[in-house]
Amino acid sequence: MVFLKYQTDIVFLEREIKSRKQLFGVEVYELMGQLEVDTGMSTEEKEAKIRLAFDKARKDIAVIQAKIECKQEEMTILNQSKQNNVSTIPNTSYQQGSNHVITTSHPGDITDSEYGMTK
């Protein structure tokens, strides 16, 4: 069940990469249309604007790709621990012995009468 969650996360992240690439295509198409009309800009300035859009998209995609790689690594670790019959999930159950006293106050707040001491 844990593997299914990781696989689902990876599929969504891959879809996010695809969406970002599609958005990049739309951005560049619109940018090139604007730059074609704007004849006052030099070729270097136009290339710089396109390069900026590409660099931003590449950075966004790299972040998402890093998330995918992290999920894949976590799956590998879980798979290895499963093969070795080692639990990587901490045991969160807690059993309290019968000789323990639970109090909601601070130990310094307890009066002598609570200890059975009288003056």
PDB file of C-alpha atoms in Angstrom:
ATOM      1  CA  MET A   1       0.000   0.000   0.000  1.00  0.00           C
ATOM      2  CA  VAL A   2       2.894   2.345   0.739  1.00  0.00           C
ATOM      3  CA  PHE A   3       4.387   1.577  -2.676  1.00  0.00           C
ATOM      4  CA  LEU A   4       1.108   2.487  -4.337  1.00  0.00           C
ATOM      5  CA  LYS A   5       1.180   5.898  -2.669  1.00  0.00           C
ATOM      6  CA  TYR A   6       4.724   6.534  -3.905  1.00  0.00           C
ATOM      7  CA  GLN A   7       3.851   5.373  -7.412  1.00  0.00           C
ATOM      8  CA  THR A   8       0.796   7.636  -7.448  1.00  0.00           C
ATOM      9  CA  ASP A   9       2.895  10.580  -6.260  1.00  0.00           C
ATOM     10  CA  ILE A  10       5.414   9.910  -9.034  1.00  0.00           C
ATOM     11  CA  VAL A  11       2.687   9.780 -11.686  1.00  0.00           C
ATOM     12  CA  PHE A  12       1.327  13.134 -10.510  1.00  0.00           C
ATOM     13  CA  LEU A  13       4.814  14.657 -10.509  1.00  0.00           C
ATOM     14  CA  GLU A  14       5.458  13.365 -14.032  1.00  0.00           C
ATOM     15  CA  ARG A  15       2.172  14.920 -15.105  1.00  0.00           C
ATOM     16  CA  GLU A  16       3.319  18.179 -13.508  1.00  0.00           C
ATOM     17  CA  ILE A  17       6.514  18.056 -15.607  1.00  0.00           C
ATOM     18  CA  LYS A  18       4.481  17.522 -18.761  1.00  0.00           C
ATOM     19  CA  SER A  19       2.210  20.444 -17.880  1.00  0.00           C
ATOM     20  CA  ARG A  20       5.216  22.678 -17.226  1.00  0.00           C
ATOM     21  CA  LYS A  21       6.728  21.777 -20.596  1.00  0.00           C
ATOM     22  CA  GLN A  22       3.428  22.550 -22.306  1.00  0.00           C
ATOM     23  CA  LEU A  23       3.249  25.886 -20.496  1.00  0.00           C
ATOM     24  CA  PHE A  24       6.798  26.622 -21.641  1.00  0.00           C
ATOM     25  CA  GLY A  25       5.744  25.996 -25.243  1.00  0.00           C
ATOM     26  CA  VAL A  26       2.849  28.411 -24.894  1.00  0.00           C
ATOM     27  CA  GLU A  27       5.085  31.018 -23.234  1.00  0.00           C
ATOM     28  CA  VAL A  28       7.749  30.788 -25.949  1.00  0.00           C
ATOM     29  CA  TYR A  29       5.179  30.865 -28.744  1.00  0.00           C
ATOM     30  CA  GLU A  30       3.594  34.038 -27.335  1.00  0.00           C
ATOM     31  CA  LEU A  31       6.996  35.561 -26.627  1.00  0.00           C
ATOM     32  CA  MET A  32       8.236  34.891 -30.146  1.00  0.00           C
ATOM     33  CA  GLY A  33       5.046  36.403 -31.558  1.00  0.00           C
ATOM     34  CA  GLN A  34       5.627  39.556 -29.519  1.00  0.00           C
ATOM     35  CA  LEU A  35       9.317  39.688 -30.433  1.00  0.00           C
ATOM     36  CA  GLU A  36       8.526  39.317 -34.127  1.00  0.00           C
ATOM     37  CA  VAL A  37       6.364  42.427 -33.986  1.00  0.00           C
ATOM     38  CA  ASP A  38       8.805  44.412 -31.806  1.00  0.00           C
ATOM     39  CA  THR A  39      11.478  45.437 -34.286  1.00  0.00           C
ATOM     40  CA  GLY A  40      13.135  47.823 -31.840  1.00  0.00           C
ATOM     41  CA  MET A  41      14.860  44.993 -29.981  1.00  0.00           C
ATOM     42  CA  SER A  42      18.154  43.526 -31.043  1.00  0.00           C
ATOM     43  CA  THR A  43      18.496  39.838 -31.805  1.00  0.00           C
ATOM     44  CA  GLU A  44      20.565  39.415 -28.627  1.00  0.00           C
ATOM     45  CA  GLU A  45      17.804  40.958 -26.494  1.00  0.00           C
ATOM     46  CA  LYS A  46      15.212  38.674 -28.091  1.00  0.00           C
ATOM     47  CA  GLU A  47      17.413  35.624 -27.525  1.00  0.00           C
ATOM     48  CA  ALA A  48      17.930  36.683 -23.905  1.00  0.00           C
ATOM     49  CA  LYS A  49      14.170  36.814 -23.314  1.00  0.00           C
ATOM     50  CA  ILE A  50      13.694  33.359 -24.810  1.00  0.00           C
ATOM     51  CA  ARG A  51      16.658  32.046 -22.807  1.00  0.00           C
ATOM     52  CA  LEU A  52      15.149  33.467 -19.622  1.00  0.00           C
ATOM     53  CA  ALA A  53      11.868  31.629 -20.259  1.00  0.00           C
ATOM     54  CA  PHE A  54      13.796  28.402 -20.929  1.00  0.00           C
ATOM     55  CA  ASP A  55      15.955  28.756 -17.808  1.00  0.00           C
ATOM     56  CA  LYS A  56      12.868  29.318 -15.639  1.00  0.00           C
ATOM     57  CA  ALA A  57      11.132  26.245 -17.100  1.00  0.00           C
ATOM     58  CA  ARG A  58      14.278  24.133 -16.740  1.00  0.00           C
ATOM     59  CA  LYS A  59      14.608  25.143 -13.078  1.00  0.00           C
ATOM     60  CA  ASP A  60      10.954  24.312 -12.370  1.00  0.00           C
ATOM     61  CA  ILE A  61      11.297  20.931 -14.061  1.00  0.00           C
ATOM     62  CA  ALA A  62      14.536  20.167 -12.191  1.00  0.00           C
ATOM     63  CA  VAL A  63      12.782  20.757  -8.868  1.00  0.00           C
ATOM     64  CA  ILE A  64       9.972  18.383  -9.814  1.00  0.00           C
ATOM     65  CA  GLN A  65      12.463  15.811 -11.130  1.00  0.00           C
ATOM     66  CA  ALA A  66      14.331  15.957  -7.802  1.00  0.00           C
ATOM     67  CA  LYS A  67      11.067  15.178  -6.016  1.00  0.00           C
ATOM     68  CA  ILE A  68      10.552  12.160  -8.287  1.00  0.00           C
ATOM     69  CA  GLU A  69      14.079  10.914  -7.605  1.00  0.00           C
ATOM     70  CA  CYS A  70      13.513  11.314  -3.869  1.00  0.00           C
ATOM     71  CA  LYS A  71      10.309   9.259  -4.067  1.00  0.00           C
ATOM     72  CA  GLN A  72      12.095   6.574  -6.096  1.00  0.00           C
ATOM     73  CA  GLU A  73      14.909   6.428  -3.547  1.00  0.00           C
ATOM     74  CA  GLU A  74      12.409   6.094  -0.705  1.00  0.00           C
ATOM     75  CA  MET A  75      10.719   3.243  -2.595  1.00  0.00           C
ATOM     76  CA  THR A  76      14.087   1.517  -3.056  1.00  0.00           C
ATOM     77  CA  ILE A  77      14.849   1.800   0.661  1.00  0.00           C
ATOM     78  CA  LEU A  78      11.426   0.453   1.577  1.00  0.00           C
ATOM     79  CA  ASN A  79      11.821  -2.401  -0.889  1.00  0.00           C
ATOM     80  CA  GLN A  80      15.238  -3.321   0.499  1.00  0.00           C
ATOM     81  CA  SER A  81      13.993  -3.251   4.069  1.00  0.00           C
ATOM     82  CA  LYS A  82      10.996  -5.366   3.073  1.00  0.00           C
ATOM     83  CA  GLN A  83      13.311  -7.941   1.497  1.00  0.00           C
ATOM     84  CA  ASN A  84      15.425  -7.982   4.653  1.00  0.00           C
ATOM     85  CA  ASN A  85      12.290  -8.188   6.843  1.00  0.00           C
ATOM     86  CA  VAL A  86      13.292  -5.001   8.607  1.00  0.00           C
ATOM     87  CA  SER A  87      10.652  -2.471   9.479  1.00  0.00           C
ATOM     88  CA  THR A  88      11.536   1.122   8.624  1.00  0.00           C
ATOM     89  CA  ILE A  89       8.344   2.392  10.210  1.00  0.00           C
ATOM     90  CA  PRO A  90       8.918   3.176  13.861  1.00  0.00           C
ATOM     91  CA  ASN A  91       6.816   1.360  16.419  1.00  0.00           C
ATOM     92  CA  THR A  92       4.461   4.000  17.723  1.00  0.00           C
ATOM     93  CA  SER A  93       2.623   1.784  20.167  1.00  0.00           C
ATOM     94  CA  TYR A  94       3.333   2.539  23.784  1.00  0.00           C
ATOM     95  CA  GLN A  95       2.496   0.376  26.740  1.00  0.00           C
ATOM     96  CA  GLN A  96       2.547   1.863  30.166  1.00  0.00           C
ATOM     97  CA  GLY A  97       3.412  -0.237  33.179  1.00  0.00           C
ATOM     98  CA  SER A  98       0.839  -0.545  35.936  1.00  0.00           C
ATOM     99  CA  ASN A  99       3.091   1.078  38.551  1.00  0.00           C
ATOM    100  CA  HIS A 100       3.252   4.452  36.788  1.00  0.00           C
ATOM    101  CA  VAL A 101       1.370   7.506  37.964  1.00  0.00           C
ATOM    102  CA  ILE A 102       0.247  10.025  35.389  1.00  0.00           C
ATOM    103  CA  THR A 103      -0.146  13.593  36.508  1.00  0.00           C
ATOM    104  CA  THR A 104      -0.931  16.734  34.578  1.00  0.00           C
ATOM    105  CA  SER A 105       0.896  19.031  36.951  1.00  0.00           C
ATOM    106  CA  HIS A 106       4.572  19.832  37.269  1.00  0.00           C
ATOM    107  CA  PRO A 107       6.365  17.876  40.029  1.00  0.00           C
ATOM    108  CA  GLY A 108       7.242  21.147  41.747  1.00  0.00           C
ATOM    109  CA  ASP A 109       3.559  22.030  42.000  1.00  0.00           C
ATOM    110  CA  ILE A 110       2.687  19.047  44.203  1.00  0.00           C
ATOM    111  CA  THR A 111       2.007  19.965  47.795  1.00  0.00           C
ATOM    112  CA  ASP A 112       3.113  18.040  50.882  1.00  0.00           C
ATOM    113  CA  SER A 113      -0.455  16.906  51.538  1.00  0.00           C
ATOM    114  CA  GLU A 114      -0.519  15.192  48.154  1.00  0.00           C
ATOM    115  CA  TYR A 115       2.516  13.155  49.276  1.00  0.00           C
ATOM    116  CA  GLY A 116       0.666  12.175  52.395  1.00  0.00           C
ATOM    117  CA  MET A 117       2.785  14.435  54.562  1.00  0.00           C
ATOM    118  CA  THR A 118       1.078  16.601  57.114  1.00  0.00           C
ATOM    119  CA  LYS A 119       2.517  19.243  59.324  1.00  0.00           C
TER     120      LYS A 119
END
